[in-house]
Coordinates of C-alpha atoms in Angstrom, one line a residue:
V1 CA -40.7 -53.1 -85.8
F2 CA -44.0 -52.0 -84.3
H3 CA -47.4 -53.3 -83.1
E4 CA -50.8 -52.1 -84.3
K5 CA -54.3 -52.6 -83.1
K6 CA -57.2 -50.5 -84.3
A7 CA -60.2 -49.8 -82.3
D8 CA -62.6 -51.3 -84.8
N9 CA -60.5 -54.4 -85.4
P10 CA -59.8 -57.0 -82.6
T11 CA -56.7 -58.2 -84.5
H12 CA -53.2 -57.4 -83.2
Q13 CA -50.6 -57.0 -86.0
L14 CA -46.8 -56.9 -86.2
F15 CA -45.2 -54.6 -88.8
V16 CA -41.5 -55.1 -89.9
M17 CA -40.0 -52.6 -92.3
E18 CA -36.7 -51.0 -93.1
V19 CA -36.6 -47.2 -93.0
G20 CA -34.0 -44.7 -94.2
R21 CA -32.4 -47.1 -96.8
D22 CA -30.8 -45.5 -99.8
P23 CA -32.9 -46.6 -102.8
S24 CA -29.8 -47.0 -105.0
K25 CA -28.7 -49.8 -102.7
G26 CA -31.7 -52.0 -103.3
T27 CA -35.3 -52.4 -102.2
P28 CA -35.8 -51.9 -98.4
H29 CA -36.8 -54.9 -96.3
R30 CA -40.5 -54.9 -95.7
L31 CA -42.9 -57.6 -94.5
P32 CA -46.7 -57.7 -94.9
P33 CA -48.5 -57.1 -91.6
T34 CA -48.4 -60.4 -89.5
Q35 CA -51.2 -61.3 -87.1
I36 CA -50.1 -61.8 -83.5
P37 CA -51.7 -64.9 -81.9
V38 CA -53.3 -63.3 -78.8
P39 CA -54.9 -65.9 -76.5
A40 CA -58.7 -65.7 -75.9
E41 CA -58.3 -64.9 -72.2
A42 CA -56.2 -61.9 -73.1
A43 CA -58.5 -60.3 -75.7
N44 CA -58.4 -57.0 -73.9
D45 CA -54.7 -57.1 -73.4
F46 CA -52.3 -54.6 -75.0
P47 CA -48.5 -54.2 -75.3
V48 CA -46.5 -52.1 -73.0
S49 CA -43.0 -52.7 -74.4
L50 CA -41.4 -53.9 -77.6
V51 CA -37.6 -54.6 -77.5
V52 CA -35.5 -55.8 -80.4
D53 CA -32.6 -58.1 -79.9
A54 CA -30.2 -56.9 -82.7
K55 CA -27.8 -59.7 -82.0
D56 CA -30.2 -62.4 -83.2
D57 CA -32.8 -60.3 -85.0
I58 CA -35.5 -61.3 -82.6
A59 CA -38.2 -59.0 -81.1
F60 CA -39.7 -59.4 -77.6
L61 CA -43.2 -57.9 -77.0
L62 CA -44.4 -57.7 -73.4
S63 CA -48.1 -57.0 -72.6
K64 CA -50.0 -55.4 -69.7
M65 CA -51.2 -58.8 -68.5
G66 CA -47.6 -60.2 -68.3
F67 CA -47.5 -62.1 -71.6
V68 CA -44.3 -62.2 -73.6
Y69 CA -44.2 -62.8 -77.4
M70 CA -41.0 -63.7 -79.4
F71 CA -41.0 -62.8 -83.1
D72 CA -38.6 -63.7 -85.9
I73 CA -37.9 -60.3 -87.6
H74 CA -36.9 -61.9 -90.9
S75 CA -40.3 -63.6 -91.4
G76 CA -42.5 -61.8 -88.9
K77 CA -43.6 -65.1 -87.4
T78 CA -44.3 -65.7 -83.8
M79 CA -41.9 -68.3 -82.5
F80 CA -43.0 -68.4 -78.8
R81 CA -45.7 -67.1 -76.4
T82 CA -46.2 -67.5 -72.7
R83 CA -47.3 -65.6 -69.6
I84 CA -44.3 -64.9 -67.3
T85 CA -46.0 -62.7 -64.6
Q86 CA -49.3 -61.7 -63.2
E87 CA -48.1 -58.1 -63.0
T88 CA -47.4 -55.5 -65.5
V89 CA -43.8 -55.0 -66.5
F90 CA -43.6 -51.2 -66.6
V91 CA -40.0 -50.7 -67.8
T92 CA -37.6 -52.7 -70.0
C93 CA -34.2 -52.5 -71.5
A94 CA -32.0 -54.7 -73.8
Q95 CA -28.6 -56.1 -73.1
A96 CA -26.7 -56.0 -76.4
S97 CA -24.0 -58.5 -75.5
T98 CA -26.4 -61.4 -74.8
G99 CA -29.6 -60.3 -76.6
A100 CA -31.5 -60.5 -73.3
V101 CA -34.3 -58.2 -72.1
F102 CA -34.6 -57.0 -68.5
G103 CA -37.9 -55.8 -67.1
I104 CA -39.2 -54.6 -63.7
T105 CA -42.7 -55.4 -62.5
V106 CA -44.9 -52.6 -61.3
R107 CA -46.1 -53.7 -57.8
T108 CA -43.4 -56.0 -56.4
G109 CA -40.4 -54.6 -58.3
K110 CA -39.3 -58.0 -59.5
V111 CA -36.5 -57.9 -62.0
L112 CA -37.1 -60.3 -64.9
R113 CA -34.6 -61.5 -67.4
I114 CA -35.9 -62.8 -70.8
M115 CA -33.7 -64.3 -73.5
L116 CA -33.6 -66.9 -76.2
N117 CA -33.0 -70.6 -75.2
G118 CA -31.1 -71.5 -78.4
Q119 CA -30.9 -75.3 -77.6
N120 CA -34.6 -75.7 -77.4
L121 CA -35.9 -73.1 -80.0
V122 CA -35.6 -75.2 -83.2
P123 CA -37.1 -78.4 -81.7
Y124 CA -40.0 -76.3 -80.4
I125 CA -40.6 -74.8 -83.8
V126 CA -40.5 -78.3 -85.4
N127 CA -42.5 -80.2 -82.9
T128 CA -45.0 -77.6 -81.5
L129 CA -45.3 -75.0 -84.3
R130 CA -44.7 -77.6 -87.0
D131 CA -43.1 -75.0 -89.3
N132 CA -40.2 -76.8 -90.9
Q133 CA -39.3 -73.9 -93.2
L134 CA -39.1 -71.5 -90.2
A135 CA -37.0 -74.1 -88.3
I136 CA -34.6 -74.4 -91.2
K137 CA -34.1 -70.6 -91.6
V138 CA -33.8 -69.9 -87.9
A139 CA -31.4 -72.8 -87.3
G140 CA -29.2 -71.7 -90.2
R141 CA -29.2 -68.0 -89.4
L142 CA -28.5 -68.5 -85.7
G143 CA -26.4 -71.7 -85.9
L144 CA -28.8 -73.6 -83.7
P145 CA -29.2 -77.4 -83.3
G146 CA -32.3 -79.3 -84.0
A147 CA -32.9 -79.0 -87.7
E148 CA -30.3 -81.4 -89.0
H149 CA -32.7 -84.0 -90.3
L150 CA -34.7 -81.2 -92.0
Y151 CA -31.7 -79.9 -93.8
T152 CA -30.7 -83.3 -94.9
A153 CA -34.1 -84.1 -96.3
E154 CA -34.4 -80.7 -98.1
F155 CA -30.8 -81.0 -99.5
D156 CA -31.6 -84.5 -100.9
R157 CA -34.7 -83.2 -102.5
L158 CA -32.9 -80.3 -104.2
I159 CA -30.0 -82.4 -105.4
G160 CA -32.5 -85.0 -106.7
A161 CA -34.3 -82.2 -108.6
G162 CA -31.1 -81.0 -110.1
Q163 CA -31.4 -77.6 -108.3
V164 CA -27.6 -77.3 -107.7
K165 CA -27.7 -73.5 -106.9
E166 CA -30.6 -73.9 -104.5
A167 CA -28.9 -76.8 -102.8
A168 CA -25.7 -74.7 -102.4
V169 CA -27.7 -71.8 -100.9
L170 CA -29.3 -74.2 -98.5
V171 CA -26.0 -75.5 -97.3
A172 CA -24.6 -72.0 -96.9
S173 CA -27.6 -71.1 -94.7
S174 CA -27.5 -74.3 -92.7
G175 CA -24.8 -73.1 -90.3
T176 CA -22.6 -76.2 -89.8
A177 CA -25.4 -78.8 -90.3
L178 CA -24.5 -79.6 -93.9
R179 CA -20.9 -78.2 -94.1
T180 CA -19.4 -81.7 -94.2
P181 CA -17.0 -83.7 -96.4
H182 CA -20.0 -85.8 -97.5
T183 CA -21.7 -82.7 -98.9
I184 CA -18.6 -81.8 -100.8
A185 CA -18.4 -85.3 -102.3
R186 CA -22.1 -85.0 -103.4
F187 CA -21.4 -81.9 -105.4
Q188 CA -18.2 -83.4 -106.8
Q189 CA -20.1 -86.4 -108.1
I190 CA -22.6 -84.3 -110.1
P191 CA -21.6 -84.1 -113.8
A192 CA -21.2 -80.6 -115.2
E193 CA -23.7 -79.2 -117.7
P194 CA -22.2 -78.2 -121.1
G195 CA -21.0 -74.6 -120.9
A196 CA -21.7 -74.4 -117.2
P197 CA -19.2 -74.4 -114.3
Q198 CA -18.7 -77.6 -112.4
P199 CA -21.3 -78.0 -109.6
V200 CA -18.6 -78.2 -106.9
F201 CA -17.4 -74.7 -108.0
Q202 CA -20.9 -73.3 -107.9
Y203 CA -21.1 -74.7 -104.4
F204 CA -17.9 -73.2 -103.2
S205 CA -18.7 -69.9 -104.9
T206 CA -22.0 -69.7 -103.0
L207 CA -20.2 -70.5 -99.7
L208 CA -17.6 -67.8 -100.4
E209 CA -20.4 -65.2 -101.0
S210 CA -21.9 -65.9 -97.7
G211 CA -18.8 -66.2 -95.5
K212 CA -15.7 -68.2 -94.8
L213 CA -14.9 -71.8 -95.8
N214 CA -14.1 -74.3 -93.2
E215 CA -10.9 -76.4 -93.1
Q216 CA -12.0 -79.2 -95.4
E217 CA -13.8 -76.9 -97.8
S218 CA -10.7 -74.7 -98.1
I219 CA -8.5 -77.8 -98.9
E220 CA -11.0 -79.2 -101.5
L221 CA -11.3 -75.8 -103.2
A222 CA -7.5 -75.3 -103.3
K223 CA -6.8 -78.6 -105.0
P224 CA -8.4 -77.9 -108.4
V225 CA -7.5 -74.2 -108.3
L226 CA -3.8 -74.9 -107.8
Q227 CA -3.9 -77.7 -110.4
Q228 CA -5.3 -75.1 -112.9
G229 CA -2.4 -72.8 -112.1
R230 CA -4.6 -70.0 -110.7
P231 CA -2.8 -69.0 -107.4
Q232 CA -4.0 -65.5 -107.7
L233 CA -7.5 -66.7 -106.7
M234 CA -6.0 -68.3 -103.6
E235 CA -4.2 -65.1 -102.8
K236 CA -7.3 -63.1 -103.1
W237 CA -9.3 -65.4 -100.9
L238 CA -6.6 -65.5 -98.3
K239 CA -6.4 -61.7 -98.4
D240 CA -10.2 -61.5 -97.9
D241 CA -10.0 -64.1 -95.1
K242 CA -12.3 -66.5 -96.9
L243 CA -10.2 -69.6 -96.3
H244 CA -9.6 -71.5 -93.1
C245 CA -5.8 -71.7 -92.7
S246 CA -4.4 -75.0 -91.6
E247 CA -1.2 -77.0 -91.8
A248 CA -2.8 -79.2 -94.5
L249 CA -3.7 -76.2 -96.7
G250 CA -0.2 -74.8 -96.3
D251 CA 1.3 -78.2 -97.3
L252 CA -0.9 -78.1 -100.4
I253 CA 0.3 -74.7 -101.4
M254 CA 3.9 -75.1 -100.5
P255 CA 5.2 -76.7 -103.8
S256 CA 3.8 -73.9 -105.9
D257 CA 4.1 -70.8 -103.7
T258 CA 6.4 -70.6 -100.7
A259 CA 5.3 -67.1 -99.7
M260 CA 1.6 -68.0 -99.8
A261 CA 2.3 -71.2 -97.8
L262 CA 4.2 -69.1 -95.2
S263 CA 1.2 -66.8 -94.9
V264 CA -1.0 -69.9 -94.2
Y265 CA 1.4 -71.4 -91.7
L266 CA 1.7 -68.1 -89.8
R267 CA -2.1 -67.7 -89.6
S268 CA -2.6 -71.3 -88.5
E269 CA 0.3 -71.1 -86.0
C270 CA 2.2 -74.0 -87.5
H271 CA 5.4 -72.6 -86.2
G272 CA 7.7 -75.4 -87.3
K273 CA 6.4 -75.2 -90.9
A274 CA 6.6 -71.4 -90.9
I275 CA 10.3 -71.6 -89.9
Q276 CA 10.9 -74.1 -92.7
C277 CA 9.5 -71.5 -95.1
F278 CA 11.8 -68.9 -93.7
V279 CA 14.7 -71.3 -94.3
Q280 CA 13.6 -72.0 -97.9
R281 CA 13.2 -68.3 -98.6
G282 CA 16.6 -67.5 -97.2
E283 CA 15.0 -65.2 -94.5
Y284 CA 17.2 -66.5 -91.7
D285 CA 17.2 -63.2 -89.9
K286 CA 13.4 -63.6 -89.3
I287 CA 13.6 -67.1 -87.7
V288 CA 14.7 -66.0 -84.2
P289 CA 12.5 -63.0 -83.8
Y290 CA 9.5 -65.1 -84.9
S291 CA 10.3 -68.0 -82.6
T292 CA 10.8 -65.7 -79.7
S293 CA 7.6 -63.8 -80.3
V294 CA 5.5 -67.0 -80.4
G295 CA 7.4 -68.8 -77.7
Y296 CA 8.4 -71.6 -79.9
S297 CA 11.5 -73.7 -79.2
M298 CA 13.3 -76.0 -81.6
D299 CA 16.5 -77.9 -82.2
Y300 CA 18.5 -75.1 -83.8
S301 CA 21.7 -77.1 -83.7
S302 CA 20.3 -79.7 -86.2
M303 CA 19.0 -76.9 -88.4
L304 CA 22.5 -75.3 -88.4
S305 CA 24.1 -78.6 -89.2
Q306 CA 21.9 -79.1 -92.2
L307 CA 22.4 -75.5 -93.4
L308 CA 26.2 -75.8 -93.1
F309 CA 26.3 -78.2 -96.0
N310 CA 23.8 -76.5 -98.2
N311 CA 24.0 -72.8 -97.4
P312 CA 26.9 -71.7 -95.2
Q313 CA 26.0 -68.1 -95.4
G314 CA 22.4 -68.9 -94.4
A315 CA 23.8 -70.9 -91.4
L316 CA 25.9 -67.9 -90.5
D317 CA 22.9 -65.5 -90.6
L318 CA 20.9 -67.9 -88.5
A319 CA 23.7 -68.4 -86.0
K320 CA 24.1 -64.6 -85.6
G321 CA 20.4 -64.3 -84.8
L322 CA 20.5 -67.2 -82.4
V323 CA 23.4 -65.8 -80.4
N324 CA 21.9 -62.3 -80.2
A325 CA 18.4 -63.5 -79.1
E326 CA 16.7 -61.5 -76.5
G327 CA 17.2 -63.1 -73.2
G328 CA 20.6 -64.7 -74.1
P329 CA 22.0 -67.0 -76.8
L330 CA 19.8 -69.9 -77.9
I331 CA 22.9 -72.0 -78.9
D332 CA 26.2 -73.0 -77.4
I333 CA 28.8 -70.6 -78.8
Q334 CA 31.7 -73.0 -78.6
A335 CA 29.8 -75.9 -80.1
T336 CA 28.5 -73.8 -83.0
A337 CA 32.0 -72.4 -83.7
E338 CA 33.3 -76.0 -83.8
A339 CA 30.5 -77.0 -86.1
F340 CA 31.6 -74.3 -88.6
L341 CA 35.2 -75.3 -88.2
S342 CA 34.5 -78.9 -88.8
S343 CA 33.2 -77.9 -92.2
N344 CA 36.4 -76.0 -92.8
R345 CA 34.5 -72.7 -92.8
V346 CA 37.1 -70.4 -91.4
Q347 CA 35.5 -67.2 -92.7
E348 CA 32.1 -68.0 -91.4
T349 CA 33.5 -69.1 -88.0
T350 CA 35.4 -65.8 -87.8
A351 CA 32.2 -63.8 -88.6
F352 CA 30.2 -65.8 -86.1
L353 CA 32.7 -65.5 -83.3
L354 CA 33.1 -61.8 -83.9
E355 CA 29.4 -61.4 -83.4
A356 CA 29.2 -63.7 -80.4
L357 CA 32.2 -62.3 -78.6
K358 CA 31.5 -58.6 -79.2
D359 CA 30.7 -58.0 -75.5
N360 CA 34.4 -58.9 -74.6
K361 CA 33.6 -61.1 -71.6
Q362 CA 36.2 -62.8 -69.4
E363 CA 34.3 -66.1 -69.7
H364 CA 35.0 -66.1 -73.4
A365 CA 38.8 -65.9 -73.1
Y366 CA 39.2 -69.4 -74.7
L367 CA 37.0 -68.5 -77.6
Q368 CA 38.8 -65.2 -78.2
T369 CA 42.0 -67.1 -78.4
K370 CA 40.4 -69.6 -80.8
L371 CA 39.2 -66.8 -83.0
L372 CA 42.7 -65.4 -83.4
E373 CA 44.3 -68.8 -83.7
I374 CA 42.2 -70.1 -86.6
N375 CA 43.1 -67.0 -88.6
L376 CA 46.8 -67.0 -87.8
I377 CA 47.1 -70.7 -88.5
G378 CA 44.5 -70.9 -91.2
G379 CA 46.2 -68.5 -93.6
A380 CA 44.4 -65.3 -92.8
P381 CA 46.8 -63.4 -90.6
Q382 CA 45.6 -60.1 -91.9
V383 CA 42.2 -60.8 -90.4
A384 CA 43.7 -61.6 -87.0
D385 CA 45.8 -58.4 -87.4
A386 CA 42.7 -56.3 -88.0
I387 CA 40.9 -57.9 -85.0
M388 CA 43.8 -57.0 -82.7
Q389 CA 44.1 -53.6 -84.2
N390 CA 40.5 -52.8 -83.2
G391 CA 41.2 -53.8 -79.6
V392 CA 37.8 -55.2 -79.1
L393 CA 39.0 -58.5 -77.5
T394 CA 41.3 -58.3 -74.5
H395 CA 40.9 -61.6 -72.6
Y396 CA 42.7 -64.0 -74.9
D397 CA 45.9 -65.9 -74.1
R398 CA 48.5 -63.2 -75.1
A399 CA 51.5 -65.4 -74.9
H400 CA 50.0 -68.1 -77.1
V401 CA 48.8 -65.6 -79.6
G402 CA 52.2 -63.9 -79.6
K403 CA 53.9 -67.1 -80.6
L404 CA 51.3 -67.6 -83.4
C405 CA 52.0 -64.1 -84.6
E406 CA 55.7 -64.8 -84.6
R407 CA 55.2 -67.9 -86.7
A408 CA 53.1 -65.9 -89.1
G409 CA 55.9 -63.4 -89.5
M410 CA 53.9 -60.7 -87.7
W411 CA 56.9 -59.4 -85.7
Q412 CA 55.4 -56.2 -84.4
R413 CA 52.2 -58.0 -83.2
A414 CA 54.3 -60.7 -81.6
A415 CA 56.4 -58.1 -79.8
E416 CA 53.2 -56.5 -78.4
H417 CA 52.2 -59.7 -76.8
Y418 CA 55.5 -60.7 -75.1
T419 CA 56.7 -59.6 -71.7
D420 CA 59.7 -62.0 -71.2
I421 CA 62.9 -60.3 -72.4
N422 CA 64.1 -63.5 -74.1
D423 CA 61.0 -63.7 -76.2
I424 CA 61.3 -60.0 -77.1
K425 CA 65.0 -60.4 -78.1
R426 CA 64.1 -63.3 -80.3
V427 CA 61.4 -61.3 -82.1
F428 CA 63.6 -58.2 -82.4
K429 CA 66.1 -60.2 -84.4
N430 CA 63.7 -59.1 -87.2
S431 CA 63.7 -55.5 -86.1
H432 CA 65.0 -54.5 -89.6
Q433 CA 61.5 -55.6 -90.9
M434 CA 59.7 -53.5 -88.3
N435 CA 58.5 -49.9 -88.6
P436 CA 61.3 -47.8 -87.0
E437 CA 58.7 -45.6 -85.3
F438 CA 57.1 -48.8 -83.7
V439 CA 60.5 -49.9 -82.5
V440 CA 61.2 -46.5 -80.8
E441 CA 57.8 -46.4 -79.2
Y442 CA 58.1 -50.0 -78.1
F443 CA 61.1 -49.2 -75.8
G444 CA 58.7 -46.9 -73.9
K445 CA 56.8 -50.0 -72.7
L446 CA 59.9 -51.7 -71.2
N447 CA 61.6 -51.2 -67.9
R448 CA 65.2 -49.9 -67.8
E449 CA 66.9 -53.2 -67.6
Q450 CA 64.9 -54.7 -70.4
S451 CA 65.6 -51.6 -72.6
L452 CA 69.3 -51.7 -72.2
A453 CA 69.4 -55.5 -72.7
L454 CA 67.4 -55.3 -75.9
L455 CA 69.4 -52.3 -77.2
K456 CA 72.6 -54.2 -76.7
D457 CA 71.2 -57.2 -78.4
M458 CA 70.0 -55.2 -81.4
M459 CA 73.5 -53.5 -81.8
S460 CA 75.1 -56.9 -81.7
R461 CA 73.4 -57.8 -85.0
G462 CA 75.3 -55.3 -87.1
P463 CA 75.0 -51.8 -88.5
S464 CA 71.5 -52.3 -90.0
N465 CA 69.9 -51.5 -86.7
M466 CA 72.3 -48.7 -85.7
Q467 CA 70.1 -45.8 -86.9
V468 CA 67.0 -46.9 -84.9
C469 CA 69.2 -47.7 -81.9
V470 CA 70.5 -44.1 -81.9
E471 CA 66.9 -42.9 -82.1
V472 CA 66.0 -45.0 -79.1
A473 CA 69.1 -43.7 -77.1
K474 CA 68.2 -40.1 -78.0
K475 CA 64.5 -40.4 -76.9
Y476 CA 65.1 -42.3 -73.7
H477 CA 68.4 -40.6 -72.8
D478 CA 67.1 -39.4 -69.4
E479 CA 65.4 -42.7 -68.5
L480 CA 68.3 -45.0 -69.4
G481 CA 71.1 -42.8 -68.3
S482 CA 74.0 -41.6 -70.4
S483 CA 76.7 -43.7 -68.7
D484 CA 74.9 -47.0 -69.3
L485 CA 74.0 -46.0 -72.9
V486 CA 77.7 -45.1 -73.6
Q487 CA 78.7 -48.4 -72.1
V488 CA 76.3 -50.3 -74.4
F489 CA 77.6 -48.5 -77.5
E490 CA 81.2 -49.1 -76.5
S491 CA 80.7 -52.7 -75.7
Q492 CA 79.5 -53.3 -79.2
K493 CA 82.2 -51.1 -80.7
A494 CA 79.5 -49.0 -82.2
F495 CA 81.6 -45.8 -82.1
E496 CA 79.8 -44.1 -85.1
G497 CA 76.5 -44.7 -83.4
L498 CA 77.9 -43.3 -80.2
Y499 CA 79.1 -40.2 -81.9
Y500 CA 75.6 -39.5 -83.4
Y501 CA 74.0 -40.2 -80.1
L502 CA 76.3 -37.8 -78.2
G503 CA 76.1 -35.2 -80.8
A504 CA 72.3 -35.1 -80.5
V505 CA 72.3 -34.7 -76.7
V506 CA 75.6 -32.8 -75.9
N507 CA 74.1 -29.3 -76.3
F508 CA 71.3 -30.1 -73.9
S509 CA 73.1 -32.2 -71.3
E510 CA 75.1 -31.2 -68.3
D511 CA 76.4 -34.7 -67.7
P512 CA 80.2 -34.6 -67.8
V513 CA 80.3 -38.1 -69.2
V514 CA 78.4 -36.9 -72.3
H515 CA 80.8 -34.0 -72.9
F516 CA 83.9 -36.1 -72.2
K517 CA 82.9 -38.9 -74.5
Y518 CA 81.9 -36.5 -77.2
I519 CA 85.2 -34.7 -77.1
Q520 CA 87.1 -38.0 -76.9

C-alpha cells in the first residue's frame, strides 16, 4: 500500500497490490490506482506517514497539515477524512492488538491515538458516503452493525432473481446479520432444480467454505445428513471445527453414533450428557476423572443403583473409581456396599470393599468385619481365607470372625482368631483335620498354662492326636518343663506317647525326671 503524486499531476493516488505471491497459488491481489479526495484548502499538502492496520485491513494516511485519511484496502476506497491537528505528526507506529495508530506532533509533542470506531463506520458510509456496496462489504468483513437493512434488501433481491449461490455468498459475508433461522427457512423453501443439489445444501456448503456454522445452522445441516446415513460427513466437519457443538446437536447425533455425540457433549461442556455417554459406552473408569477435571458433581448413588440392575460389573467399575477419587471418596463406602449386597451381589461387594479398604484404617473396622462375614456366610469361605492369608486387613472383629470360621469348618483360621482357652479347646477337637505343622507352631503362641491344658485335652481324645502331641512335647520341652509334660502323659495313660517323648529328649537332658521315667 503506497501513495503517489507526480509533479506534473495534482492528483493524489493510492496503490494497493500484493507482492511476492507464488504465481502457482493464484493471481496476486491488485487494485487500479484510486484517487485520494484531498480538500481544496490542502492542495499543497503531502503525506508524511502511511500505516496499515493488518487486523482490519485498513490503511491510515497522515499528512503534513494534520489530515488523516482512512482507506479500505480491499477496495481502495476512502472511508473517512478529517483534520485532527494543526501540527505535523512526525512519527507514527501501529498497535497490532487493537489496530490503532499512535503519533507524536512535532512542536508540542502531543501523543495522538487514531483507531477505527466500528459502531459508527457503517452508518457513516451509508448516510454520508452513500456507498451501499462498500457498507455491505465492510460490515460483513469486520462484523460491524449498521448494514442489516441493506443485507436484507440485497438478499431478497438475489433470492427473487433465483441467484441462490450469490445469495449464499452474501449471507456468508454478512457477519451475523443474515445468519438466522429465517434465512435457513428461506433456502429450505426453494425447490431444487433437476440434477442440482438442494438450495439449502448449497447454502450450507458456502458457509462451510467461509468458516464455521452457528448453533442453529449446525443442527439444521445435521438433520438431513444423519437421515441420509452419512455420519462420516459430520465426523469430518467436527474434526475440522466447522460445526458449533451444543447439547441439541449432541442429542441429534446420539441415536446413531454415541462416540460422536460424546465428542459434541465434551466440546459443548454438557457434563451430564457426556457422563451418560461414558455409561452407555461402558467407559466407567473415565467418569470420575472427567467429573473431577471439570468440577462437575452429580448423584452417583442414583447412577450406581440404576447400573446395579443392568450392569453389575459396570457399577463395580464406577464404584471403584468413585472411592479412589482424588481428594477422597465421592460415595459412602458402607451405603454402597449395602447397595451391592441388597442386590445379592456378593462377588461385586467383595471386590468393591477390597478396593475401598485397602488402606487398612481403624475407622473401617466394621466394614472389614463385614467383608469377611459375607464371604464366610455367603458360601465363599475360600475368598475369606485368601483375604486373611494376605494379612492386608487387621482391624476387624477377630472373635466374631473366628466363630464364623469355625462354623465354616475352617479350624485353623478359627484357632488363629481365638485367645480364650475354652474356644481353642473346642476348635482343637478337630485337630486331626489340621496340618500337623500348624498345630505344632500354634503352641508357640500360647502361654505355658494354655499349652499344657490344650495338650492334655488333645490327648484325652484318643490316640489319633498322639503323634502330634509328642512333637509338641519335644519342641517345647524346655518351655513346658519335663515334670509337667510327664504328668500330662501319665494322667491320660498315654505311656506309648510318653516313651517316644522321653526317648527323643533323654540323650540331651540332664533332668533326673526324664532319665528316671525313661528307665522306668
